[in-house]
Structures are given as C-alpha cells and as structure tokens.
Amino acid sequence: MFKYLTEEIARNMKQLKFFHVNCQSKLHKKIQIESIISDLGENCIFGLTETWLKNCDDETFWELKKDHFKTFRADRKLTKKTRGGGAMIIVPKKLNPKLRKDLVHTNEHDFESLWIECNINNDVSNKKKQLINVSYNPNKALLNSFLEELSTSIDYAITENKPITLMGDYNLDYLNKKEKQSLDTIMIPYGLKITNENLPTRISGNCKSLLDYIITDLPEYKRTYISDTPLRTIKGKMSDHYATSITTEIKMHKPPKVTLKEIFDKTDYRVE
C-alpha cells in the first residue's frame, strides 16, 4: 500500500510528518487506513476528507489506534440526503491535541472543517503550539464562498502567532491558472505555501488535476511526497484521489524510559 510514499517517509521516521488523502468512504477503507497509519508511524498527523461518516456512526468504532492517537471528526449533516462529505484529523496523543471550534468560520451545512491545536513536538521543555485545519469543499459551485469563509478562519488563526498547516480537498484545481490565482490570492499574503503545487492528486483517464492540499507556513517544512497509487478498498475498488504527505525537520523525541525499582524492606522479614 502506497509503497513509494511509505518507503520514502520511512527514512524520516523521527521527524514530524503530515498526511492527507480524500478516502471516498472511510467505511470501506478502514483496514487500509489503519495500515497506512501503522506504516507512517506515531510521528505523523493525518487528515482525511470524504470520510462519508455520519453523526449516528459509532464514534468509538472509528477511533483508530486510540491508545496512541486522538481522532476529531466533522461529519456531513444529516439534513443532506446525498452520501459523502466529512473531514477527520488523527493526531498523536503525545502532542496533546485539542479541538478549536472557535476557529471554524465555515458554514457547516455547506462545508466540513476542523481546527485543532497541538504541541509542535513532544519535547516537554518546548511549549510551542501549532494550529492544524482539515477542510472539505464538496461543491465547485460554492468555491468562492468556501475560500472566503476559510480565509476568515485563517484571519482569526493568524493572530495567535502559531504555525499553521492546512490540509484538505478544496475542489479547486491548482493546475488551472485562474483557480490557482484564486487560492494564491488568499494564501500568499499569510505566508502560507502550497507544498504540492505542481503535483496532480486526481487522475482520471487523460485528465489530471490538483484538488488536494497540504499548505503550511512551517519554516521546518522539508519535502512533499505523492502516493504512487490511489487508495483501494479490500475488494480492489479504487478512489480516484492520490495521497499527499510532507516531511518536516521537526524532531520528535522518544518518550523517557521508566525504571522500576524494587524496594526491599528488611522489617518485613523476621528470623525466628
């Protein structure tokens, strides 16, 4: 699964990584997603779009590797009859993530969006925080509204002076000159970089488009990777989106070893 991507990132296992994929139903790809999480390890923050989950789905069932990760969801509202939608962030617990609902300024009936805050790494002496967003725009006709509302969210986030990373499927083709300009107009003034600016993430026949993004202002951003195959179901059915991942130079630390000492109390023993 994603052989090229996982092999390349395996060389940077000690660094913080970000991963995004439009999975087109987490329900049908749960085992594959768990496999990817295992391959990329506990130093990676995962963003998923088009999870196709609903509020009535069992939350505990969808928590992946809950001993090591915390899962945040924004499901499509039940008022919508069509399937699809949904956004999710899966964050290592050692980064102490928390939900930031106050930063969401997108219409929840049109778009799915999540903001979380977490530590920059797991070094207890480093108190620096970062902000992470995962958003899904399901309708190209609403692109202008989506960008305007996402920009409002960034306006609030940027005032906190914390590094920002955005992930998601915006249904905006960055390989199209006009659409590229509309995204650049928003991101460049904030100092946010589109990390996969020349790499298509959706290929259908001879048509290539770049709809899925990892955007960041992290100065430690290092390199971008695109998967060599789309995500597949157990039965071999493919999504038409390719995964994107970036590595950074932010080093993650091994947890300190805990030494257990057995204390021998001589008073517990008496010689008759």
mmCIF file of C-alpha atoms in Angstrom:
data_model
loop_
_atom_site.group_PDB
_atom_site.id
_atom_site.type_symbol
_atom_site.label_atom_id
_atom_site.label_comp_id
_atom_site.label_asym_id
_atom_site.label_seq_id
_atom_site.Cartn_x
_atom_site.Cartn_y
_atom_site.Cartn_z
ATOM 1 C CA MET A 1 0.000 0.000 0.000
ATOM 2 C CA PHE A 2 1.495 3.370 -1.120
ATOM 3 C CA LYS A 3 4.875 1.654 -1.454
ATOM 4 C CA TYR A 4 6.800 4.661 -2.774
ATOM 5 C CA LEU A 5 5.369 7.087 -0.232
ATOM 6 C CA THR A 6 5.842 4.858 2.809
ATOM 7 C CA GLU A 7 9.371 3.797 1.798
ATOM 8 C CA GLU A 8 10.483 7.391 1.285
ATOM 9 C CA ILE A 9 8.956 8.623 4.524
ATOM 10 C CA ALA A 10 10.398 5.668 6.449
ATOM 11 C CA ARG A 11 13.757 7.395 6.050
ATOM 12 C CA ASN A 12 12.425 10.284 8.142
ATOM 13 C CA MET A 13 10.637 8.369 10.889
ATOM 14 C CA LYS A 14 11.998 10.613 13.670
ATOM 15 C CA GLN A 15 10.614 13.802 12.109
ATOM 16 C CA LEU A 16 7.079 15.186 12.289
ATOM 17 C CA LYS A 17 5.049 14.400 9.162
ATOM 18 C CA PHE A 18 1.661 15.345 7.734
ATOM 19 C CA PHE A 19 -0.510 13.109 5.549
ATOM 20 C CA HIS A 20 -3.744 13.831 3.669
ATOM 21 C CA VAL A 21 -5.984 11.736 1.450
ATOM 22 C CA ASN A 22 -9.515 12.010 0.110
ATOM 23 C CA CYS A 23 -10.500 8.465 1.045
ATOM 24 C CA GLN A 24 -14.002 8.385 -0.505
ATOM 25 C CA SER A 25 -15.534 6.387 2.338
ATOM 26 C CA LYS A 26 -13.584 5.506 5.420
ATOM 27 C CA LEU A 27 -16.185 2.791 5.955
ATOM 28 C CA HIS A 28 -14.862 0.765 3.018
ATOM 29 C CA LYS A 29 -11.173 1.528 3.597
ATOM 30 C CA LYS A 30 -10.774 1.302 7.368
ATOM 31 C CA ILE A 31 -8.263 -1.582 7.229
ATOM 32 C CA GLN A 32 -6.171 0.165 4.565
ATOM 33 C CA ILE A 33 -6.138 3.434 6.508
ATOM 34 C CA GLU A 34 -5.070 1.613 9.668
ATOM 35 C CA SER A 35 -2.272 0.024 7.648
ATOM 36 C CA ILE A 36 -1.098 3.437 6.423
ATOM 37 C CA ILE A 37 -1.111 4.798 9.962
ATOM 38 C CA SER A 38 0.989 1.832 11.097
ATOM 39 C CA ASP A 39 3.423 2.337 8.205
ATOM 40 C CA LEU A 40 3.874 6.077 8.732
ATOM 41 C CA GLY A 41 4.106 5.758 12.495
ATOM 42 C CA GLU A 42 3.229 7.795 15.550
ATOM 43 C CA ASN A 43 5.087 10.921 14.416
ATOM 44 C CA CYS A 44 2.517 11.734 11.727
ATOM 45 C CA ILE A 45 -0.626 13.887 11.747
ATOM 46 C CA PHE A 46 -3.328 12.523 9.428
ATOM 47 C CA GLY A 47 -6.043 14.467 7.615
ATOM 48 C CA LEU A 48 -8.885 12.622 5.864
ATOM 49 C CA THR A 49 -11.639 14.057 3.693
ATOM 50 C CA GLU A 50 -14.764 12.446 2.237
ATOM 51 C CA THR A 51 -14.937 10.079 5.194
ATOM 52 C CA TRP A 52 -18.665 9.507 4.451
ATOM 53 C CA LEU A 53 -19.354 9.142 8.164
ATOM 54 C CA LYS A 54 -22.497 10.462 9.813
ATOM 55 C CA ASN A 55 -23.258 11.631 13.334
ATOM 56 C CA CYS A 56 -25.098 8.384 14.046
ATOM 57 C CA ASP A 57 -21.983 6.253 13.384
ATOM 58 C CA ASP A 58 -20.382 4.712 16.454
ATOM 59 C CA GLU A 59 -17.617 7.115 17.458
ATOM 60 C CA THR A 60 -15.540 4.582 19.395
ATOM 61 C CA PHE A 61 -15.554 2.167 16.448
ATOM 62 C CA TRP A 62 -13.927 4.784 14.224
ATOM 63 C CA GLU A 63 -11.176 5.780 16.615
ATOM 64 C CA LEU A 64 -8.054 4.368 15.036
ATOM 65 C CA LYS A 65 -5.273 3.153 17.333
ATOM 66 C CA LYS A 66 -6.879 5.050 20.208
ATOM 67 C CA ASP A 67 -4.046 4.212 22.630
ATOM 68 C CA HIS A 68 -1.688 6.410 20.598
ATOM 69 C CA PHE A 69 -3.914 8.771 18.561
ATOM 70 C CA LYS A 70 -6.841 11.081 19.174
ATOM 71 C CA THR A 71 -9.484 11.400 16.463
ATOM 72 C CA PHE A 72 -11.535 14.513 15.645
ATOM 73 C CA ARG A 73 -14.471 14.432 13.211
ATOM 74 C CA ALA A 74 -16.695 16.815 11.294
ATOM 75 C CA ASP A 75 -19.377 14.706 9.627
ATOM 76 C CA ARG A 76 -21.804 15.727 6.913
ATOM 77 C CA LYS A 77 -25.024 16.957 8.435
ATOM 78 C CA LEU A 78 -27.945 14.516 8.278
ATOM 79 C CA THR A 79 -30.109 17.147 6.578
ATOM 80 C CA LYS A 80 -28.221 16.352 3.382
ATOM 81 C CA LYS A 81 -29.643 13.331 1.601
ATOM 82 C CA THR A 82 -26.629 12.586 -0.567
ATOM 83 C CA ARG A 83 -23.818 10.403 0.666
ATOM 84 C CA GLY A 84 -20.299 11.721 1.025
ATOM 85 C CA GLY A 85 -18.608 14.577 2.804
ATOM 86 C CA GLY A 86 -16.837 14.581 6.118
ATOM 87 C CA ALA A 87 -13.451 15.622 7.487
ATOM 88 C CA MET A 88 -11.223 13.998 10.097
ATOM 89 C CA ILE A 89 -7.947 14.703 11.886
ATOM 90 C CA ILE A 90 -5.987 11.926 13.607
ATOM 91 C CA VAL A 91 -3.255 13.301 15.901
ATOM 92 C CA PRO A 92 -0.697 11.546 18.126
ATOM 93 C CA LYS A 93 -1.815 11.857 21.744
ATOM 94 C CA LYS A 94 1.725 12.766 22.783
ATOM 95 C CA LEU A 95 1.181 16.146 21.063
ATOM 96 C CA ASN A 96 -1.711 16.918 23.455
ATOM 97 C CA PRO A 97 -4.244 17.906 20.753
ATOM 98 C CA LYS A 98 -7.433 19.802 21.500
ATOM 99 C CA LEU A 99 -10.357 20.892 19.342
ATOM 100 C CA ARG A 100 -10.621 24.597 18.437
ATOM 101 C CA LYS A 101 -14.256 25.160 17.467
ATOM 102 C CA ASP A 102 -13.758 28.903 17.885
ATOM 103 C CA LEU A 103 -11.626 28.982 14.723
ATOM 104 C CA VAL A 104 -14.272 27.388 12.478
ATOM 105 C CA HIS A 105 -15.998 30.102 10.439
ATOM 106 C CA THR A 106 -17.276 27.970 7.552
ATOM 107 C CA ASN A 107 -20.937 27.129 7.028
ATOM 108 C CA GLU A 108 -21.350 23.624 8.482
ATOM 109 C CA HIS A 109 -24.268 22.884 6.141
ATOM 110 C CA ASP A 110 -22.137 23.526 3.042
ATOM 111 C CA PHE A 111 -18.618 22.507 4.100
ATOM 112 C CA GLU A 112 -16.859 20.303 6.646
ATOM 113 C CA SER A 113 -13.972 21.884 8.547
ATOM 114 C CA LEU A 114 -11.956 21.131 11.693
ATOM 115 C CA TRP A 115 -9.349 23.104 13.588
ATOM 116 C CA ILE A 116 -7.154 21.620 16.289
ATOM 117 C CA GLU A 117 -4.293 22.950 18.374
ATOM 118 C CA CYS A 118 -1.401 20.748 19.482
ATOM 119 C CA ASN A 119 2.225 20.880 20.538
ATOM 120 C CA ILE A 120 4.837 21.378 17.825
ATOM 121 C CA ASN A 121 6.596 18.236 19.087
ATOM 122 C CA ASN A 122 6.639 16.012 22.169
ATOM 123 C CA ASP A 123 9.596 17.675 23.879
ATOM 124 C CA VAL A 124 8.206 18.591 27.312
ATOM 125 C CA SER A 125 10.546 21.591 27.512
ATOM 126 C CA ASN A 126 9.169 23.004 24.240
ATOM 127 C CA LYS A 127 5.875 24.827 24.886
ATOM 128 C CA LYS A 128 5.399 25.924 21.263
ATOM 129 C CA LYS A 129 1.959 25.180 19.773
ATOM 130 C CA GLN A 130 0.702 24.763 16.205
ATOM 131 C CA LEU A 131 -2.721 25.022 14.542
ATOM 132 C CA ILE A 132 -3.978 22.460 12.023
ATOM 133 C CA ASN A 133 -7.041 22.560 9.780
ATOM 134 C CA VAL A 134 -8.679 19.929 7.605
ATOM 135 C CA SER A 135 -11.479 21.103 5.292
ATOM 136 C CA TYR A 136 -13.623 19.652 2.531
ATOM 137 C CA ASN A 137 -15.488 21.649 -0.100
ATOM 138 C CA PRO A 138 -17.883 19.242 -1.866
ATOM 139 C CA ASN A 139 -19.222 21.656 -4.447
ATOM 140 C CA LYS A 140 -17.157 23.560 -7.001
ATOM 141 C CA ALA A 141 -20.075 25.974 -7.485
ATOM 142 C CA LEU A 142 -19.554 27.092 -3.872
ATOM 143 C CA LEU A 143 -15.798 27.585 -4.253
ATOM 144 C CA ASN A 144 -15.842 31.355 -3.804
ATOM 145 C CA SER A 145 -17.909 31.069 -0.621
ATOM 146 C CA PHE A 146 -15.631 28.323 0.676
ATOM 147 C CA LEU A 147 -12.467 30.352 0.091
ATOM 148 C CA GLU A 148 -13.969 33.472 1.649
ATOM 149 C CA GLU A 149 -15.043 31.588 4.784
ATOM 150 C CA LEU A 150 -11.758 29.683 5.041
ATOM 151 C CA SER A 151 -9.940 32.998 4.760
ATOM 152 C CA THR A 152 -11.976 34.331 7.688
ATOM 153 C CA SER A 153 -10.904 31.313 9.752
ATOM 154 C CA ILE A 154 -7.255 31.950 8.863
ATOM 155 C CA ASP A 155 -7.680 35.626 9.846
ATOM 156 C CA TYR A 156 -8.520 34.518 13.376
ATOM 157 C CA ALA A 157 -5.869 31.781 13.495
ATOM 158 C CA ILE A 158 -3.029 34.003 12.271
ATOM 159 C CA THR A 159 -3.460 36.408 15.199
ATOM 160 C CA GLU A 160 -2.302 33.675 17.612
ATOM 161 C CA ASN A 161 1.193 33.706 16.101
ATOM 162 C CA LYS A 162 1.372 29.918 15.864
ATOM 163 C CA PRO A 163 2.485 27.852 12.848
ATOM 164 C CA ILE A 164 -0.476 26.858 10.661
ATOM 165 C CA THR A 165 -0.920 23.796 8.462
ATOM 166 C CA LEU A 166 -3.992 23.340 6.255
ATOM 167 C CA MET A 167 -4.990 20.056 4.643
ATOM 168 C CA GLY A 168 -7.990 19.105 2.556
ATOM 169 C CA ASP A 169 -9.806 18.698 -0.734
ATOM 170 C CA TYR A 170 -10.933 22.146 -1.876
ATOM 171 C CA ASN A 171 -12.330 21.099 -5.297
ATOM 172 C CA LEU A 172 -10.070 23.793 -6.700
ATOM 173 C CA ASP A 173 -7.685 22.770 -9.480
ATOM 174 C CA TYR A 174 -4.301 24.372 -8.814
ATOM 175 C CA LEU A 175 -3.150 23.309 -12.285
ATOM 176 C CA ASN A 176 -5.778 25.674 -13.725
ATOM 177 C CA LYS A 177 -4.285 29.170 -13.962
ATOM 178 C CA LYS A 178 -7.435 31.044 -12.901
ATOM 179 C CA GLU A 179 -8.204 28.736 -9.983
ATOM 180 C CA LYS A 180 -4.560 28.785 -8.892
ATOM 181 C CA GLN A 181 -4.700 32.561 -8.719
ATOM 182 C CA SER A 182 -7.813 32.484 -6.533
ATOM 183 C CA LEU A 183 -6.044 30.277 -3.958
ATOM 184 C CA ASP A 184 -2.736 32.164 -4.140
ATOM 185 C CA THR A 185 -4.578 35.435 -3.504
ATOM 186 C CA ILE A 186 -5.623 34.062 -0.132
ATOM 187 C CA MET A 187 -2.618 32.005 0.950
ATOM 188 C CA ILE A 188 0.399 34.056 -0.155
ATOM 189 C CA PRO A 189 -0.413 37.178 1.952
ATOM 190 C CA TYR A 190 -0.475 34.936 5.036
ATOM 191 C CA GLY A 191 2.910 33.436 4.147
ATOM 192 C CA LEU A 192 1.322 30.031 3.574
ATOM 193 C CA LYS A 193 2.965 27.749 0.996
ATOM 194 C CA ILE A 194 1.159 25.227 -1.206
ATOM 195 C CA THR A 195 3.610 22.346 -0.782
ATOM 196 C CA ASN A 196 2.414 20.201 -3.701
ATOM 197 C CA GLU A 197 1.932 22.993 -6.228
ATOM 198 C CA ASN A 198 2.926 21.039 -9.359
ATOM 199 C CA LEU A 199 1.808 17.514 -8.452
ATOM 200 C CA PRO A 200 -1.643 16.265 -9.575
ATOM 201 C CA THR A 201 -3.665 14.469 -6.920
ATOM 202 C CA ARG A 202 -6.523 13.245 -9.102
ATOM 203 C CA ILE A 203 -6.058 11.421 -12.391
ATOM 204 C CA SER A 204 -8.998 10.249 -14.469
ATOM 205 C CA GLY A 205 -8.094 8.999 -17.932
ATOM 206 C CA ASN A 206 -6.046 11.740 -19.583
ATOM 207 C CA CYS A 207 -7.324 14.403 -17.189
ATOM 208 C CA LYS A 208 -5.031 15.476 -14.334
ATOM 209 C CA SER A 209 -5.960 17.927 -11.609
ATOM 210 C CA LEU A 210 -4.638 19.116 -8.263
ATOM 211 C CA LEU A 211 -7.540 19.234 -5.801
ATOM 212 C CA ASP A 212 -5.949 18.041 -2.546
ATOM 213 C CA TYR A 213 -3.618 20.196 -0.498
ATOM 214 C CA ILE A 214 -1.138 20.445 2.315
ATOM 215 C CA ILE A 215 -0.465 24.141 2.906
ATOM 216 C CA THR A 216 1.825 25.390 5.652
ATOM 217 C CA ASP A 217 3.939 28.221 6.996
ATOM 218 C CA LEU A 218 6.174 25.871 8.983
ATOM 219 C CA PRO A 219 9.776 27.011 8.376
ATOM 220 C CA GLU A 220 10.831 23.418 9.038
ATOM 221 C CA TYR A 221 8.897 22.107 6.003
ATOM 222 C CA LYS A 222 11.252 19.858 4.061
ATOM 223 C CA ARG A 223 9.753 17.811 1.213
ATOM 224 C CA THR A 224 6.478 16.684 -0.413
ATOM 225 C CA TYR A 225 5.514 13.172 -1.493
ATOM 226 C CA ILE A 226 2.604 11.914 -3.613
ATOM 227 C CA SER A 227 1.493 8.283 -3.427
ATOM 228 C CA ASP A 228 2.146 6.069 -6.435
ATOM 229 C CA THR A 229 -1.367 4.548 -6.343
ATOM 230 C CA PRO A 230 -4.812 5.711 -5.177
ATOM 231 C CA LEU A 231 -6.381 4.272 -2.042
ATOM 232 C CA ARG A 232 -8.130 0.916 -2.615
ATOM 233 C CA THR A 233 -10.895 -0.975 -0.842
ATOM 234 C CA ILE A 234 -10.440 -4.568 0.291
ATOM 235 C CA LYS A 235 -12.155 -5.682 -2.915
ATOM 236 C CA GLY A 236 -9.763 -3.622 -5.026
ATOM 237 C CA LYS A 237 -12.070 -0.707 -5.841
ATOM 238 C CA MET A 238 -10.005 2.468 -6.115
ATOM 239 C CA SER A 239 -10.542 6.018 -5.012
ATOM 240 C CA ASP A 240 -9.629 8.497 -7.766
ATOM 241 C CA HIS A 241 -7.503 10.629 -5.432
ATOM 242 C CA TYR A 242 -3.823 10.224 -4.601
ATOM 243 C CA ALA A 243 -2.452 10.844 -1.121
ATOM 244 C CA THR A 244 -0.128 13.716 -0.246
ATOM 245 C CA SER A 245 2.411 13.782 2.561
ATOM 246 C CA ILE A 246 5.111 16.160 3.724
ATOM 247 C CA THR A 247 8.081 15.725 5.993
ATOM 248 C CA THR A 248 9.499 18.415 8.265
ATOM 249 C CA GLU A 249 12.716 18.891 10.174
ATOM 250 C CA ILE A 250 10.839 18.976 13.482
ATOM 251 C CA LYS A 251 12.385 16.191 15.526
ATOM 252 C CA MET A 252 10.144 14.010 17.647
ATOM 253 C CA HIS A 253 11.648 12.641 20.835
ATOM 254 C CA LYS A 254 11.433 9.168 22.237
ATOM 255 C CA PRO A 255 9.465 9.030 25.476
ATOM 256 C CA PRO A 256 11.707 8.750 28.535
ATOM 257 C CA LYS A 257 12.296 5.259 29.843
ATOM 258 C CA VAL A 258 10.629 4.452 33.128
ATOM 259 C CA THR A 259 12.818 2.476 35.523
ATOM 260 C CA LEU A 260 11.032 0.430 38.138
ATOM 261 C CA LYS A 261 12.891 -0.236 41.341
ATOM 262 C CA GLU A 262 12.003 -2.951 43.772
ATOM 263 C CA ILE A 263 12.452 -1.796 47.352
ATOM 264 C CA PHE A 264 13.406 -4.443 49.869
ATOM 265 C CA ASP A 265 12.127 -3.713 53.354
ATOM 266 C CA LYS A 266 14.035 -5.697 55.940
ATOM 267 C CA THR A 267 11.346 -5.080 58.552
ATOM 268 C CA ASP A 268 9.016 -7.389 56.639
ATOM 269 C CA TYR A 269 11.199 -10.368 57.480
ATOM 270 C CA ARG A 270 11.954 -11.763 60.927
ATOM 271 C CA VAL A 271 14.296 -14.609 61.798
ATOM 272 C CA GLU A 272 12.712 -16.882 64.421
#
